[in-house]
Amino acid sequence: MGLLTNEQPLIEEGARYLRYACFSYAALTVYQSLCTTLRSTEQVRLPLISSSICAAANAALNYLFIFGGLGIAPMGVAGAGLATAITSILNPAIILAVSFVQKNILIAPLKKLLALRGFFLTYWKRVLPVLINELLWSLSIVGLNMVFGRMGTENYAALTVMRTIENIVFVFFVGICNACNILVGKHIGAGEIELGKRYAKRFLCLVPVFGVVLGTLVVLLRTPVLSLFDISEAARSMASAMLIVYAVDVSIRNIPYLCVVGIFRAGGDTRTGLIGDVSVQYFLVLPTVILCGLVLKLPFFWTFVISLIVDDAGKLAVYLPRFLSMKWIQPVTTRQ
């Protein structure tokens, strides 16, 4: 926490949360792998049901642990971490329990796994760039937060609230991306290249349309939504301004995400995302934020806006030409 802010109260509260939330990370990893396997084989209902149950449970447990009740003393922010840890374990438990009853693809006999001879080398050649990509991207976000966290407590509170709302909107794009990944990957893997291209183009056109609709909702609902957060008026005003910028940007911002996660990886191209994300994050976005926020000491709002512009422009310049070239089509096939 000390890397992200020099405000001692924030460090202490964040550390209290992490003492409990840290137990959720292993379970979340298992959950993500189970969900990805099911969704990639067109079994989408079980992950939906499981995540819906756990979302409701998380909301109830958050209220119970944070504010207290039923004989439980109020835990504050630590209660939020405990609720996250419990529901993160519940999620894969539900999926595995139902899978054992259904005997779906997750309950595959060991002999079928061992029969995949020669596949693991191909697997790691494609997976390793994704792992490195996600790791380095995450570290770059930590670096950005280190800068933003030192530009004022109220500003960082506004950023945190804005990102909370952004994450709610982002769920819709995650759904679009997962659907794109399944359909494009299925048809390209089956040798139906032209159909895979067609689906990729349709989804790429769908993202800006969803962005306009969701961005409009963000602008219209930002005031009542922000009233739900217990923050200062200055932080609320800053968050409101940032949400307007995000609403305008959301149509463009999620195009690179769809390209990398929904299209390129579905086509077997995992290196482009690694090269593009690392290059833009470390050579453009992070230096820009450090320059604007710490060296030039520009206002927080304009540092945020400039970071979005640099991020979007850099990634679009890398990913759109790659998409149009169709060189991302690199099918992964195995013959048994």
Coordinates of C-alpha atoms in Angstrom, one line a residue, residues 14 85 117 125 150 158 163-164 221 242 264 274 277 280 282 296 300:
G14 CA -5.9 -0.7 2.5
A85 CA -12.7 -14.0 0.3
R117 CA 0.6 -35.7 -26.7
K125 CA 4.0 -21.1 -27.0
R150 CA 0.4 11.1 -4.9
A158 CA -12.6 10.5 -7.2
R163 CA -13.2 3.3 -11.7
T164 CA -15.9 1.5 -9.7
L221 CA -27.1 8.7 -14.2
M242 CA -14.1 12.3 -15.1
F264 CA -6.4 -11.8 -31.8
L274 CA 2.0 -8.5 -25.6
D277 CA 0.2 -3.4 -24.6
V280 CA 2.1 1.6 -25.2
Y282 CA 5.6 1.6 -20.7
L296 CA 5.0 19.5 -14.9
F300 CA -5.2 16.0 -11.8

